[in-house]
CSV table of C-alpha atoms in Angstrom, one decimal:
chain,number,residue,atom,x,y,z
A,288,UNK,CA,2.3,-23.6,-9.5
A,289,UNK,CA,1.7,-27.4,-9.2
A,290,UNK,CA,2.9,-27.2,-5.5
A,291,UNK,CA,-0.1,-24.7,-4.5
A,292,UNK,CA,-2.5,-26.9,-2.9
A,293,UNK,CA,-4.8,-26.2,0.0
A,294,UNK,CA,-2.6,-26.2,3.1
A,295,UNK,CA,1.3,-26.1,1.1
A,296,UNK,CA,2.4,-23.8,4.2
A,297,UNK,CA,5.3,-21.8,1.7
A,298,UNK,CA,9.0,-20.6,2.4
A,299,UNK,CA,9.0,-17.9,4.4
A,300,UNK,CA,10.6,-14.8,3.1
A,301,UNK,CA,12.7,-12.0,4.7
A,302,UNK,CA,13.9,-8.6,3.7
A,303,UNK,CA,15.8,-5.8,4.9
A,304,UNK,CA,14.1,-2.7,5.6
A,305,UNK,CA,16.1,0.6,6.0
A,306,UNK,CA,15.8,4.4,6.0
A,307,UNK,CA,17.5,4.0,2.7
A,308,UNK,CA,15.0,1.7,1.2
A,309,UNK,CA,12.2,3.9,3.1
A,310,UNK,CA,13.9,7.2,0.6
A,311,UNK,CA,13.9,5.4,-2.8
A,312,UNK,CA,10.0,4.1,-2.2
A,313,UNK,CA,9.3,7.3,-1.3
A,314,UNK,CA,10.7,8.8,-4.9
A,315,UNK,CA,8.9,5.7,-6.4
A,316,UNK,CA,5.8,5.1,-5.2
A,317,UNK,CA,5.4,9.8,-5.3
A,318,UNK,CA,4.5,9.0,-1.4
A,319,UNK,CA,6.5,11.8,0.5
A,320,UNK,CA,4.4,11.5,4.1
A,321,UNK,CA,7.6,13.3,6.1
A,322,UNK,CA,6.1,10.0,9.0
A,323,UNK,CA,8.7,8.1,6.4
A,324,UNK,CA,11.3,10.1,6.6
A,325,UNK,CA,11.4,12.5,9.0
A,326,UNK,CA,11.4,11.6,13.1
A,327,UNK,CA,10.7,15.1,14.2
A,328,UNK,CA,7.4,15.3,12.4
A,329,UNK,CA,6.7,11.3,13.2
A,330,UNK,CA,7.2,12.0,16.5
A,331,UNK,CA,5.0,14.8,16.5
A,332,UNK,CA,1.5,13.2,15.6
A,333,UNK,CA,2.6,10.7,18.5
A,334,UNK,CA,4.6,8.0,16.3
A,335,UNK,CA,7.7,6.3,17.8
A,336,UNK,CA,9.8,7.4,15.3
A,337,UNK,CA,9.9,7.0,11.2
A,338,UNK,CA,7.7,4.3,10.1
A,339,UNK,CA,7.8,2.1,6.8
A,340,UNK,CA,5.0,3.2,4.5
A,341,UNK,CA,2.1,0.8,5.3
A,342,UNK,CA,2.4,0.3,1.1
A,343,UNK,CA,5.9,-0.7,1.1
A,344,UNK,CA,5.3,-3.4,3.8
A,345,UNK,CA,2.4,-4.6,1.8
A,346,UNK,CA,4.7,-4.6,-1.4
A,347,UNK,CA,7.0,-6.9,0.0
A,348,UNK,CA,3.9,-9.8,0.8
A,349,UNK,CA,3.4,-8.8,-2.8
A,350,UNK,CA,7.3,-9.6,-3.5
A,351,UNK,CA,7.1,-13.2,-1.7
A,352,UNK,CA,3.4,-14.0,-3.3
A,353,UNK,CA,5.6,-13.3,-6.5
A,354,UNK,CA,8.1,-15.3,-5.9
A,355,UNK,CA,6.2,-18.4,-4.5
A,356,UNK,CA,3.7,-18.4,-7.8
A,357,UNK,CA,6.2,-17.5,-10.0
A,358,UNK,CA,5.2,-14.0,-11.1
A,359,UNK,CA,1.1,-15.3,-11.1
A,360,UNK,CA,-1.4,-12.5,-12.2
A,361,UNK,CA,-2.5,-11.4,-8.6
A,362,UNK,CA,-6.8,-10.7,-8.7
A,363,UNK,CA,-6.8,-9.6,-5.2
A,364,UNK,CA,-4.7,-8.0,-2.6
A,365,UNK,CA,-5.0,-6.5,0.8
A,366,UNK,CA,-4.5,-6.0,4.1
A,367,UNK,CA,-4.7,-3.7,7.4
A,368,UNK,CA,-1.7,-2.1,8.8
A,369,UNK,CA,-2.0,-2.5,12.3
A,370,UNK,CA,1.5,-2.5,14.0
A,371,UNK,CA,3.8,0.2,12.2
A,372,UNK,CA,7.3,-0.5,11.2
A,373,UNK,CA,9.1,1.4,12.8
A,374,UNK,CA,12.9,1.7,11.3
A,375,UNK,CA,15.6,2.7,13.1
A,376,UNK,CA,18.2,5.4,11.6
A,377,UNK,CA,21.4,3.1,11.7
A,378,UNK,CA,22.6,0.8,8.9
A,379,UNK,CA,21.1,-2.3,9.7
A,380,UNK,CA,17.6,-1.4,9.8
A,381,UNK,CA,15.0,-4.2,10.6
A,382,UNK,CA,13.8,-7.6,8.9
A,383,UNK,CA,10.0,-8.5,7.4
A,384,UNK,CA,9.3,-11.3,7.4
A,385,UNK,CA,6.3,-12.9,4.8
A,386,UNK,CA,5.3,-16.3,5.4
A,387,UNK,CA,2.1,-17.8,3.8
A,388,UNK,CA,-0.4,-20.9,3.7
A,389,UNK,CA,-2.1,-21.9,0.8
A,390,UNK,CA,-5.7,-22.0,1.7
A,391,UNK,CA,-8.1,-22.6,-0.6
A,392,UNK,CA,-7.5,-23.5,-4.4
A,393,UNK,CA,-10.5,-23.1,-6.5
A,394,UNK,CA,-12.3,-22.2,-10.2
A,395,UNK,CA,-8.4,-21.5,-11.1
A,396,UNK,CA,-7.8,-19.3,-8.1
A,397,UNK,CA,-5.1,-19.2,-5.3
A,398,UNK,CA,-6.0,-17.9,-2.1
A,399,UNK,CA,-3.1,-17.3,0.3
A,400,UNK,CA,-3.4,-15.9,3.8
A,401,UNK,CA,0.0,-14.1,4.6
A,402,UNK,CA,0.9,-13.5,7.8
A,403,UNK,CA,4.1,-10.2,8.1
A,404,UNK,CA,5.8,-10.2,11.0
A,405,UNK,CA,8.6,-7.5,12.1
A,406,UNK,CA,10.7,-8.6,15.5
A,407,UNK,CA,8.3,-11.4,15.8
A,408,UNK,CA,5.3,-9.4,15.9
A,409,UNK,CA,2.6,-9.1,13.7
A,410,UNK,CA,2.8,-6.2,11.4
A,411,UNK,CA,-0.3,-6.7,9.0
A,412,UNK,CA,-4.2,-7.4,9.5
A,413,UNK,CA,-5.6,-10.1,7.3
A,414,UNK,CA,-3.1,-10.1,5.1
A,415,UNK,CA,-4.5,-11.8,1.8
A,416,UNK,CA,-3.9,-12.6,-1.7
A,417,UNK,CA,-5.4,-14.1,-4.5
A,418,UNK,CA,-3.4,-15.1,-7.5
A,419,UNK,CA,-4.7,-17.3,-10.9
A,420,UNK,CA,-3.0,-20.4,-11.1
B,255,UNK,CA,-10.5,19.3,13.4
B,256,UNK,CA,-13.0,16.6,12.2
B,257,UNK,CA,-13.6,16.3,8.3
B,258,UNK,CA,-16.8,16.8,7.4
B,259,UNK,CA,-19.0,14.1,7.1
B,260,UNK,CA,-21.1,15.9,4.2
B,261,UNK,CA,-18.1,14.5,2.0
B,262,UNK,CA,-19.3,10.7,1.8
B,263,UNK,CA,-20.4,9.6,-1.4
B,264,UNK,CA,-18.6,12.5,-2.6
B,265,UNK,CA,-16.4,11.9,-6.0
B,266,UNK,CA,-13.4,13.9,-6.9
B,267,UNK,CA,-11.9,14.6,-10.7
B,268,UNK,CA,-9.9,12.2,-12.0
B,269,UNK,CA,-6.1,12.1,-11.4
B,270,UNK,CA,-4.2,13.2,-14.3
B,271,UNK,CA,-3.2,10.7,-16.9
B,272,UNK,CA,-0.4,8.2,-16.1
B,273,UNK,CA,1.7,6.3,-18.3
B,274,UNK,CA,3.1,2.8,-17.1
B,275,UNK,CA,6.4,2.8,-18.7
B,276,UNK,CA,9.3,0.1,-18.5
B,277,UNK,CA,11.1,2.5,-16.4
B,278,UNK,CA,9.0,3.6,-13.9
B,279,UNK,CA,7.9,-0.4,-13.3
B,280,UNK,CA,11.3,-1.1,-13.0
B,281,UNK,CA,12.4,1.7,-10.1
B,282,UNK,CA,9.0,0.9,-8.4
B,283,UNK,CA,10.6,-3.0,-8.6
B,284,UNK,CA,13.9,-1.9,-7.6
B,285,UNK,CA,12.5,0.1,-4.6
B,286,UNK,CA,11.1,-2.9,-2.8
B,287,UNK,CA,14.3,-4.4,-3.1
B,288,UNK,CA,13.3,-6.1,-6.0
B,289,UNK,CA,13.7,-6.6,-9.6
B,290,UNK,CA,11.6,-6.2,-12.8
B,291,UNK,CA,12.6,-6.8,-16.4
B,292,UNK,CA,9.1,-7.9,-18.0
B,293,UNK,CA,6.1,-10.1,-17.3
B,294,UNK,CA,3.8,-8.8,-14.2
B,295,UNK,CA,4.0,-6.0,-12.9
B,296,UNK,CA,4.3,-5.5,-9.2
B,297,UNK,CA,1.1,-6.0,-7.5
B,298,UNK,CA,0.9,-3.1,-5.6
B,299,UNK,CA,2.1,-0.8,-8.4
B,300,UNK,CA,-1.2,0.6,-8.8
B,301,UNK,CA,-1.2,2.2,-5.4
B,302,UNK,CA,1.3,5.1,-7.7
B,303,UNK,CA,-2.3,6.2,-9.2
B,304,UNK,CA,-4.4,6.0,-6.1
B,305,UNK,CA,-2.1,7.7,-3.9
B,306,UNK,CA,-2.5,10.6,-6.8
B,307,UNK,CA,-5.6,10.5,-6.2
B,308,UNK,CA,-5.5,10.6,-2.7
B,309,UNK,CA,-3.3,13.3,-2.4
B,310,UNK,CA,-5.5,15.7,-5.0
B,311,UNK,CA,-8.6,14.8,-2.0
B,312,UNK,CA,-6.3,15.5,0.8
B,313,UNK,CA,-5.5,18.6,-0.7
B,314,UNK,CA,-9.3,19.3,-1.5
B,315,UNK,CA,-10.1,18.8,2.1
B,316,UNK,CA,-7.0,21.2,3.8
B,317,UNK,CA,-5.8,17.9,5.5
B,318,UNK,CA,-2.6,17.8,6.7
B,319,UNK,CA,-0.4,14.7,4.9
B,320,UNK,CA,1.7,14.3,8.0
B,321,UNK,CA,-1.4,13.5,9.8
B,322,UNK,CA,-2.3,10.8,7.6
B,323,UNK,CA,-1.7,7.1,8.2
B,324,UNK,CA,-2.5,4.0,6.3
B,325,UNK,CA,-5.4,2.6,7.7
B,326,UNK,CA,-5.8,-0.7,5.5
B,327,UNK,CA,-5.5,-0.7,1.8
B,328,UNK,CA,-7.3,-3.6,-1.2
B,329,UNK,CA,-6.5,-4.0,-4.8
B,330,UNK,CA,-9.5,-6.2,-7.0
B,331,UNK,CA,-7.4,-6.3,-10.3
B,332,UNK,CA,-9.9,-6.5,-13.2
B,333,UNK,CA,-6.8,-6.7,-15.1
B,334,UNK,CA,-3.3,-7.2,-15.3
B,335,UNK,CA,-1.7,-3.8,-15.7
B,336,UNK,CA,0.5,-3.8,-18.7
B,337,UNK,CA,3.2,-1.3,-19.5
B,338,UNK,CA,1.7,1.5,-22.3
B,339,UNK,CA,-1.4,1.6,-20.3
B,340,UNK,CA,-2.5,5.2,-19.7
B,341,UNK,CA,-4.1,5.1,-16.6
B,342,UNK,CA,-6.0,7.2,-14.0
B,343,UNK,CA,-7.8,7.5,-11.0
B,344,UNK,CA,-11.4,8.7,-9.5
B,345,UNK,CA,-11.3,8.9,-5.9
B,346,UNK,CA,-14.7,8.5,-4.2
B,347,UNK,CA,-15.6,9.0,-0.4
B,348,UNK,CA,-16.8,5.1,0.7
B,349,UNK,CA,-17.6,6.1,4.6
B,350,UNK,CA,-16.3,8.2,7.3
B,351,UNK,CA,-16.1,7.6,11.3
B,352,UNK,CA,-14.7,9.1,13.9
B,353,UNK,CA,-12.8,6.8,17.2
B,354,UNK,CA,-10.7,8.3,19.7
B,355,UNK,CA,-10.9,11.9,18.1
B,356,UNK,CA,-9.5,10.8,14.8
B,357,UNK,CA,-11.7,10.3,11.4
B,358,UNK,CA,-11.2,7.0,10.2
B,359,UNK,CA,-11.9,8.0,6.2
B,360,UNK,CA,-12.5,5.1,3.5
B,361,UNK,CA,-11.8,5.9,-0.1
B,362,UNK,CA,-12.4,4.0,-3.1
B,363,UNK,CA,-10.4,4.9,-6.4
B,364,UNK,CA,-11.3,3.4,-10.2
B,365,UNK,CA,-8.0,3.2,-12.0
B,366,UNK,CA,-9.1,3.4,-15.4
B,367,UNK,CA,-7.7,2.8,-18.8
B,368,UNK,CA,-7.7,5.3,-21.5
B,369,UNK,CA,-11.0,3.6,-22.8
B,370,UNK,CA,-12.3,4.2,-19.6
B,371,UNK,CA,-12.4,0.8,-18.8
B,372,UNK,CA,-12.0,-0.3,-14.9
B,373,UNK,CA,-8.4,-2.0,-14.7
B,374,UNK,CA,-8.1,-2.1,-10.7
B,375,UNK,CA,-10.5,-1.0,-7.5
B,376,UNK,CA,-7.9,0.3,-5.0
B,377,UNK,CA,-9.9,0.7,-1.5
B,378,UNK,CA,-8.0,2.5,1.5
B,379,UNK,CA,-8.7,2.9,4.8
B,380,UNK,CA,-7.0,6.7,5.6
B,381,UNK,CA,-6.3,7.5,9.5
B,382,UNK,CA,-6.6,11.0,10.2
B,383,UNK,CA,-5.0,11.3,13.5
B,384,UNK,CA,-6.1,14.8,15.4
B,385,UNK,CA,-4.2,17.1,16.5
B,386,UNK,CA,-3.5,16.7,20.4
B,387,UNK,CA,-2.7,13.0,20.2
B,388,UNK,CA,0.6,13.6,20.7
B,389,UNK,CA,0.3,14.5,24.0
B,390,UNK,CA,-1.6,11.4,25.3
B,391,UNK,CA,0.3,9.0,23.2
């Protein structure tokens, strides 16, 4: 945590995402929206196909806030889910991508504003955490 | 159809009682790709009770899952959530718009220990996209 000081821009950090990894969230996380799973009904309320749940997305920033502060207690956490995800049904799926700045250390607090990308575009709104150092 | 805008301020029951075990932690972990064998739990595990929650009100209301989509979503942790907690979750009705024909809805859930202590505030924006949207998308 020493390395957290206002403007340590951190390691971005990628992950697959896949209709696989769309199933066992689902099963997880008791969200079975068909929008996840199912492109006939996604397509049908006017979605481009399956879409990653907005929570899964925002669980991986939660991943790479983990692994930058070493498993911190996080205080806050949230963002808007403005571009969906869309994942493809082949085997390769598509990559987040969670990079982060460190801007504002203070009273024992970590604020870091995340910015998640997906094919270089911007997949969250004001993505933010704040962890206790 | 619109939801009716009679239902802010509105509380619903509580969700039924949850307990945070090692296992379900761990395939919660394991479903983002990641791993958990102790220490914090993953941050956004708490959205397991609110999304209970949500559902019971989106069953309450007669409002179609599939039309549902995440609108924006915030965790204030009072706690850390611990594994043993029995935890659950009151879903309240924060505000309620309408753009484009579809009902923006903002809910707020207490998660709640078995003393009835807050643990985590988990605050979602729900999309309610209306029916006909299809065809102009």
């Amino acid at each position: 945590m020493s390395a957290l000081e206002a403007g340590t821009v951190l390691e971005p950090q990628t992950y697959p995402v896949t209709r696989a990894h769309l199933v066992r969230y689902a099963g997880a996380s008791g969200d079975f929206n068909p929008i996840h799973w199912s492109d006939r009904v996604a397509t049908s309320v006017g979605l481009p196909g399956v879409i990653a749940h907005g929570m899964f997305t925002q669980a991986l920033a939660a991943r790479a806030v983990a692994t930058w502060t070493d498993g911190a207690d996080v205080v806050e956490l949230g963002c808007k889910f403005t571009n969906p995800v869309v994942v493809p049904d082949d085997d390769e799926g598509v990559e987040v991508v969670v990079g982060g700045t460190v801007k504002k250390v203070e009273d024992g607090l970590v604020t870091i504003a995340l910015e998640v990308t997906c094919g270089g575009q911007k997949v969250l709104g004001m993505p933010k955490a704040v962890v206790r150092a | 159809m619109p939801v009716d805008s009679s239902l802010v301020g509105r509380a619903y029951p509580a969700s039924r009682p949850y307990t945070v075990t090692d296992e379900r932690v761990r395939a919660f972990a394991e479903a983002t790709g990641g791993t958990w064998s102790g220490g914090a739990l993953p941050a956004t595990f708490p959205i397991v009770l609110a999304f209970d929650a949500m559902f019971d009100f989106l069953d309450a209301e007669g409002v179609a899952l599939h039309r549902i989509v995440h609108g924006e979503q915030k965790f204030a942790y009072a706690r850390p959530l611990a594994v043993g907690d029995v935890l659950s979750a009151t879903l309240s009705v924060a505000g309620l718009r309408q753009i484009a024909g579809n009902d923006i809805i903002t809910t707020s859930s207490e998660i709640t220990d078995a003393d009835g202590a807050v643990v985590c505030t988990a605050t979602a924006t729900l999309v309610h996209r209306a029916p006909g949207e299809e065809e102009q998308a």
